[in-house]
Amino acid sequence: MSGHPILVTAHAGCMGTRPNSEASFRAAFRSPADIIEADLRLSADGTVVLAHDEALPLPAKGGDPRSARVAELDWWGDRAAFAAQGIMDLEAFLDLAAALDEERRAQGKSPGTLNLDMKDPGAVAPALKALRRRGAASRVILSGLYPEDLGEVRILSPDVPFLLNAERLAARGGEDMFAIAERFGCAGINLEWRLAFPGTMEEARRRGLPVYLWTVDEEAAMAAVVASSPASITTNFPEILARVIRRERGER
């Protein structure tokens, strides 16, 4: 089978590691993944931190479990809460990514692209500022963005590609997703793989909009998704997916 390469995206927390942890990224960078995903949120003091969930558990008081929203916690004042969950800030992640890039180069592999999944759209501006200051903006793609986020992101991100998260639109028919993506200059569409209907994929190809599909973990499903020829597939098992892509496409 021929066609464009299908990129493997390592989901945050791949291979059974804690999402957004050092172990997660070490596993992802050392895998065959082309793209490494990280989840970004903004703390109360404006620090960009890597966290998937909106709230973090806190030490229990009186035997009762507690939690607090990341957006209500101070990175420095509440370090114990962040440390207990193994959460790092964006600066530490970029330091780690730079070190792991060197490992990849030593193995003859190119540095991984970073897919920064904006769980909090308020993290976009400070994240871009940090990326540009460190000269890392060219290796990043932004995801997690919905139609209501795109107007501001288009202004903030003329030099960093971003994707439209389209599952809400696709679930109700999908007729608007392509027009919205084109209107705001999106680099492609980010879509839950079960919503990648043949007509959707064909229309995306006709319009020249790459489709990034998430999250596929079963081998039989991987084979079916490969057949739809997306730009990328996200998985918790990048080694298995890379093998499936080679097999289904007759590659060595």
GROMACS .gro file of C-alpha atoms in nm:
model
  252
    1MET     CA    1   0.000   0.000   0.000
    2SER     CA    2   0.143   0.342  -0.090
    3GLY     CA    3   0.065   0.692   0.027
    4HIS     CA    4   0.199   0.958   0.260
    5PRO     CA    5   0.378   0.848   0.579
    6ILE     CA    6   0.155   0.799   0.883
    7LEU     CA    7   0.316   0.955   1.189
    8VAL     CA    8   0.302   0.780   1.526
    9THR     CA    9   0.206   1.002   1.820
   10ALA     CA   10   0.290   0.875   2.169
   11HIS     CA   11   0.004   0.952   2.406
   12ALA     CA   12   0.097   1.114   2.737
   13GLY     CA   13   0.134   0.821   2.973
   14CYS     CA   14   0.228   0.574   2.703
   15MET     CA   15   0.324   0.217   2.790
   16GLY     CA   16   0.165   0.225   3.132
   17THR     CA   17   0.359   0.522   3.269
   18ARG     CA   18   0.208   0.807   3.467
   19PRO     CA   19   0.079   1.070   3.221
   20ASN     CA   20   0.308   1.371   3.172
   21SER     CA   21   0.574   1.225   3.401
   22GLU     CA   22   0.946   1.201   3.333
   23ALA     CA   23   0.902   0.825   3.290
   24SER     CA   24   0.629   0.887   3.032
   25PHE     CA   25   0.847   1.111   2.819
   26ARG     CA   26   1.153   0.891   2.846
   27ALA     CA   27   0.942   0.599   2.722
   28ALA     CA   28   0.793   0.809   2.440
   29PHE     CA   29   1.123   0.954   2.315
   30ARG     CA   30   1.284   0.609   2.320
   31SER     CA   31   0.997   0.456   2.124
   32PRO     CA   32   0.942   0.475   1.744
   33ALA     CA   33   0.708   0.772   1.797
   34ASP     CA   34   0.745   1.068   1.562
   35ILE     CA   35   0.536   1.297   1.784
   36ILE     CA   36   0.526   1.315   2.165
   37GLU     CA   37   0.215   1.448   2.335
   38ALA     CA   38   0.209   1.653   2.655
   39ASP     CA   39  -0.093   1.809   2.833
   40LEU     CA   40  -0.067   2.175   2.937
   41ARG     CA   41  -0.254   2.377   3.198
   42LEU     CA   42  -0.201   2.712   3.369
   43SER     CA   43  -0.154   2.741   3.745
   44ALA     CA   44  -0.289   3.030   3.952
   45ASP     CA   45   0.042   3.218   3.936
   46GLY     CA   46   0.069   3.182   3.558
   47THR     CA   47   0.309   2.887   3.543
   48VAL     CA   48   0.251   2.645   3.256
   49VAL     CA   49   0.240   2.295   3.406
   50LEU     CA   50   0.196   1.950   3.255
   51ALA     CA   51  -0.130   1.801   3.380
   52HIS     CA   52  -0.412   1.616   3.210
   53ASP     CA   53  -0.685   1.651   3.473
   54GLU     CA   54  -0.846   1.977   3.576
   55ALA     CA   55  -0.813   1.897   3.948
   56LEU     CA   56  -0.540   1.740   4.162
   57PRO     CA   57  -0.592   1.532   4.476
   58LEU     CA   58  -0.473   1.695   4.798
   59PRO     CA   59  -0.371   1.537   5.129
   60ALA     CA   60  -0.683   1.425   5.313
   61LYS     CA   61  -0.802   1.614   5.618
   62GLY     CA   62  -1.000   1.429   5.879
   63GLY     CA   63  -1.004   1.124   5.656
   64ASP     CA   64  -1.194   1.304   5.381
   65PRO     CA   65  -1.042   1.315   5.030
   66ARG     CA   66  -0.985   1.661   4.887
   67SER     CA   67  -0.894   1.808   4.552
   68ALA     CA   68  -0.823   2.147   4.399
   69ARG     CA   69  -0.824   2.278   4.045
   70VAL     CA   70  -0.482   2.331   3.889
   71ALA     CA   71  -0.593   2.684   3.803
   72GLU     CA   72  -0.640   2.754   4.177
   73LEU     CA   73  -0.300   2.625   4.287
   74ASP     CA   74   0.022   2.824   4.302
   75TRP     CA   75   0.322   2.652   4.145
   76TRP     CA   76   0.557   2.764   4.422
   77GLY     CA   77   0.317   2.785   4.714
   78ASP     CA   78   0.157   2.446   4.646
   79ARG     CA   79   0.466   2.255   4.529
   80ALA     CA   80   0.385   1.960   4.755
   81ALA     CA   81   0.056   1.901   4.574
   82PHE     CA   82   0.224   1.915   4.233
   83ALA     CA   83   0.522   1.706   4.344
   84ALA     CA   84   0.297   1.435   4.488
   85GLN     CA   85   0.156   1.383   4.137
   86GLY     CA   86   0.493   1.401   3.964
   87ILE     CA   87   0.391   1.717   3.779
   88MET     CA   88   0.660   1.926   3.610
   89ASP     CA   89   0.643   2.271   3.459
   90LEU     CA   90   0.695   2.346   3.090
   91GLU     CA   91   1.052   2.465   3.140
   92ALA     CA   92   1.151   2.133   3.301
   93PHE     CA   93   0.979   1.944   3.021
   94LEU     CA   94   1.167   2.136   2.754
   95ASP     CA   95   1.496   2.068   2.935
   96LEU     CA   96   1.409   1.698   2.943
   97ALA     CA   97   1.306   1.699   2.576
   98ALA     CA   98   1.639   1.858   2.479
   99ALA     CA   99   1.831   1.588   2.668
  100LEU     CA  100   1.623   1.309   2.514
  101ASP     CA  101   1.672   1.460   2.169
  102GLU     CA  102   2.044   1.396   2.210
  103GLU     CA  103   1.972   1.030   2.277
  104ARG     CA  104   1.764   1.009   1.961
  105ARG     CA  105   2.035   1.177   1.753
  106ALA     CA  106   2.292   0.931   1.886
  107GLN     CA  107   2.066   0.652   1.756
  108GLY     CA  108   2.033   0.815   1.415
  109LYS     CA  109   1.675   0.934   1.479
  110SER     CA  110   1.544   1.287   1.439
  111PRO     CA  111   1.418   1.483   1.740
  112GLY     CA  112   1.052   1.426   1.816
  113THR     CA  113   0.784   1.681   1.735
  114LEU     CA  114   0.598   1.801   2.045
  115ASN     CA  115   0.218   1.794   2.039
  116LEU     CA  116   0.116   2.032   2.317
  117ASP     CA  117  -0.244   1.949   2.408
  118MET     CA  118  -0.393   2.266   2.553
  119LYS     CA  119  -0.622   2.141   2.828
  120ASP     CA  120  -0.647   2.505   2.933
  121PRO     CA  121  -0.648   2.754   2.642
  122GLY     CA  122  -0.514   3.014   2.884
  123ALA     CA  123  -0.182   2.828   2.866
  124VAL     CA  124  -0.135   2.906   2.496
  125ALA     CA  125   0.016   3.255   2.528
  126PRO     CA  126   0.268   3.181   2.807
  127ALA     CA  127   0.361   2.848   2.648
  128LEU     CA  128   0.435   3.014   2.314
  129LYS     CA  129   0.640   3.281   2.490
  130ALA     CA  130   0.853   3.013   2.656
  131LEU     CA  131   0.891   2.815   2.334
  132ARG     CA  132   1.005   3.118   2.135
  133ARG     CA  133   1.247   3.230   2.407
  134ARG     CA  134   1.410   2.887   2.395
  135GLY     CA  135   1.404   2.856   2.016
  136ALA     CA  136   1.173   2.553   2.039
  137ALA     CA  137   0.865   2.687   1.858
  138SER     CA  138   0.961   2.523   1.528
  139ARG     CA  139   0.923   2.171   1.671
  140VAL     CA  140   0.572   2.216   1.815
  141ILE     CA  141   0.213   2.164   1.708
  142LEU     CA  142  -0.077   2.277   1.929
  143SER     CA  143  -0.388   2.067   1.985
  144GLY     CA  144  -0.681   2.062   2.227
  145LEU     CA  145  -0.831   2.373   2.066
  146TYR     CA  146  -1.201   2.414   1.995
  147PRO     CA  147  -1.377   2.664   1.766
  148GLU     CA  148  -1.419   2.916   2.047
  149ASP     CA  149  -1.040   2.916   2.104
  150LEU     CA  150  -0.926   2.964   1.747
  151GLY     CA  151  -0.971   3.339   1.702
  152GLU     CA  152  -0.719   3.423   1.974
  153VAL     CA  153  -0.487   3.136   1.886
  154ARG     CA  154  -0.468   3.249   1.524
  155ILE     CA  155  -0.336   3.586   1.646
  156LEU     CA  156  -0.098   3.437   1.903
  157SER     CA  157   0.038   3.159   1.685
  158PRO     CA  158   0.128   3.274   1.332
  159ASP     CA  159   0.450   3.071   1.348
  160VAL     CA  160   0.329   2.756   1.528
  161PRO     CA  161   0.079   2.519   1.359
  162PHE     CA  162  -0.239   2.434   1.547
  163LEU     CA  163  -0.518   2.180   1.506
  164LEU     CA  164  -0.894   2.203   1.545
  165ASN     CA  165  -1.033   1.954   1.795
  166ALA     CA  166  -1.333   1.848   1.590
  167GLU     CA  167  -1.503   1.565   1.777
  168ARG     CA  168  -1.794   1.784   1.890
  169LEU     CA  169  -1.857   1.897   1.534
  170ALA     CA  170  -1.811   1.550   1.388
  171ALA     CA  171  -2.054   1.397   1.638
  172ARG     CA  172  -2.333   1.621   1.511
  173GLY     CA  173  -2.264   1.574   1.142
  174GLY     CA  174  -1.931   1.741   1.079
  175GLU     CA  175  -2.048   1.975   0.805
  176ASP     CA  176  -1.890   2.279   0.974
  177MET     CA  177  -1.551   2.140   1.077
  178PHE     CA  178  -1.378   2.188   0.745
  179ALA     CA  179  -1.499   2.545   0.697
  180ILE     CA  180  -1.395   2.637   1.052
  181ALA     CA  181  -1.052   2.480   1.013
  182GLU     CA  182  -0.995   2.665   0.686
  183ARG     CA  183  -1.129   2.996   0.818
  184PHE     CA  184  -0.885   3.004   1.108
  185GLY     CA  185  -0.586   2.863   0.923
  186CYS     CA  186  -0.566   2.535   1.113
  187ALA     CA  187  -0.289   2.296   1.014
  188GLY     CA  188  -0.535   2.008   1.034
  189ILE     CA  189  -0.812   1.841   1.229
  190ASN     CA  190  -0.774   1.645   1.552
  191LEU     CA  191  -1.041   1.375   1.577
  192GLU     CA  192  -1.137   1.074   1.787
  193TRP     CA  193  -1.068   0.775   1.565
  194ARG     CA  194  -1.421   0.630   1.581
  195LEU     CA  195  -1.548   0.950   1.418
  196ALA     CA  196  -1.316   0.918   1.118
  197PHE     CA  197  -1.590   0.809   0.879
  198PRO     CA  198  -1.490   0.738   0.517
  199GLY     CA  199  -1.674   1.045   0.392
  200THR     CA  200  -1.501   1.262   0.652
  201MET     CA  201  -1.157   1.137   0.555
  202GLU     CA  202  -1.227   1.177   0.184
  203GLU     CA  203  -1.349   1.536   0.230
  204ALA     CA  204  -1.043   1.617   0.441
  205ARG     CA  205  -0.817   1.485   0.164
  206ARG     CA  206  -1.007   1.682  -0.098
  207ARG     CA  207  -0.954   2.001   0.102
  208GLY     CA  208  -0.592   1.926   0.184
  209LEU     CA  209  -0.654   1.914   0.560
  210PRO     CA  210  -0.444   1.655   0.745
  211VAL     CA  211  -0.636   1.448   1.002
  212TYR     CA  212  -0.478   1.347   1.333
  213LEU     CA  213  -0.663   1.059   1.500
  214TRP     CA  214  -0.667   0.963   1.869
  215THR     CA  215  -0.636   0.731   2.068
  216VAL     CA  216  -0.598   0.378   1.923
  217ASP     CA  217  -0.464   0.100   2.145
  218GLU     CA  218  -0.598  -0.230   2.010
  219GLU     CA  219  -0.406  -0.388   1.724
  220ALA     CA  220  -0.715  -0.473   1.517
  221ALA     CA  221  -0.836  -0.114   1.544
  222MET     CA  222  -0.490   0.013   1.451
  223ALA     CA  223  -0.503  -0.182   1.124
  224ALA     CA  224  -0.844  -0.037   1.039
  225VAL     CA  225  -0.730   0.317   1.116
  226VAL     CA  226  -0.412   0.278   0.910
  227ALA     CA  227  -0.632   0.190   0.612
  228SER     CA  228  -0.796   0.535   0.636
  229SER     CA  229  -0.452   0.695   0.583
  230PRO     CA  230  -0.458   0.977   0.843
  231ALA     CA  231  -0.165   1.212   0.898
  232SER     CA  232  -0.102   1.071   1.243
  233ILE     CA  233  -0.239   0.817   1.490
  234THR     CA  234  -0.208   0.862   1.867
  235THR     CA  235  -0.155   0.554   2.080
  236ASN     CA  236  -0.033   0.436   2.419
  237PHE     CA  237   0.162   0.163   2.239
  238PRO     CA  238   0.382   0.330   1.976
  239GLU     CA  239   0.598   0.022   1.913
  240ILE     CA  240   0.293  -0.189   1.828
  241LEU     CA  241   0.144   0.085   1.609
  242ALA     CA  242   0.471   0.134   1.420
  243ARG     CA  243   0.480  -0.239   1.350
  244VAL     CA  244   0.117  -0.240   1.234
  245ILE     CA  245   0.180   0.052   0.998
  246ARG     CA  246   0.476  -0.127   0.840
  247ARG     CA  247   0.278  -0.450   0.806
  248GLU     CA  248  -0.037  -0.291   0.662
  249ARG     CA  249   0.160  -0.083   0.415
  250GLY     CA  250   0.394  -0.359   0.311
  251GLU     CA  251   0.698  -0.172   0.448
  252ARG     CA  252   1.006  -0.320   0.609
   0.00000   0.00000   0.00000
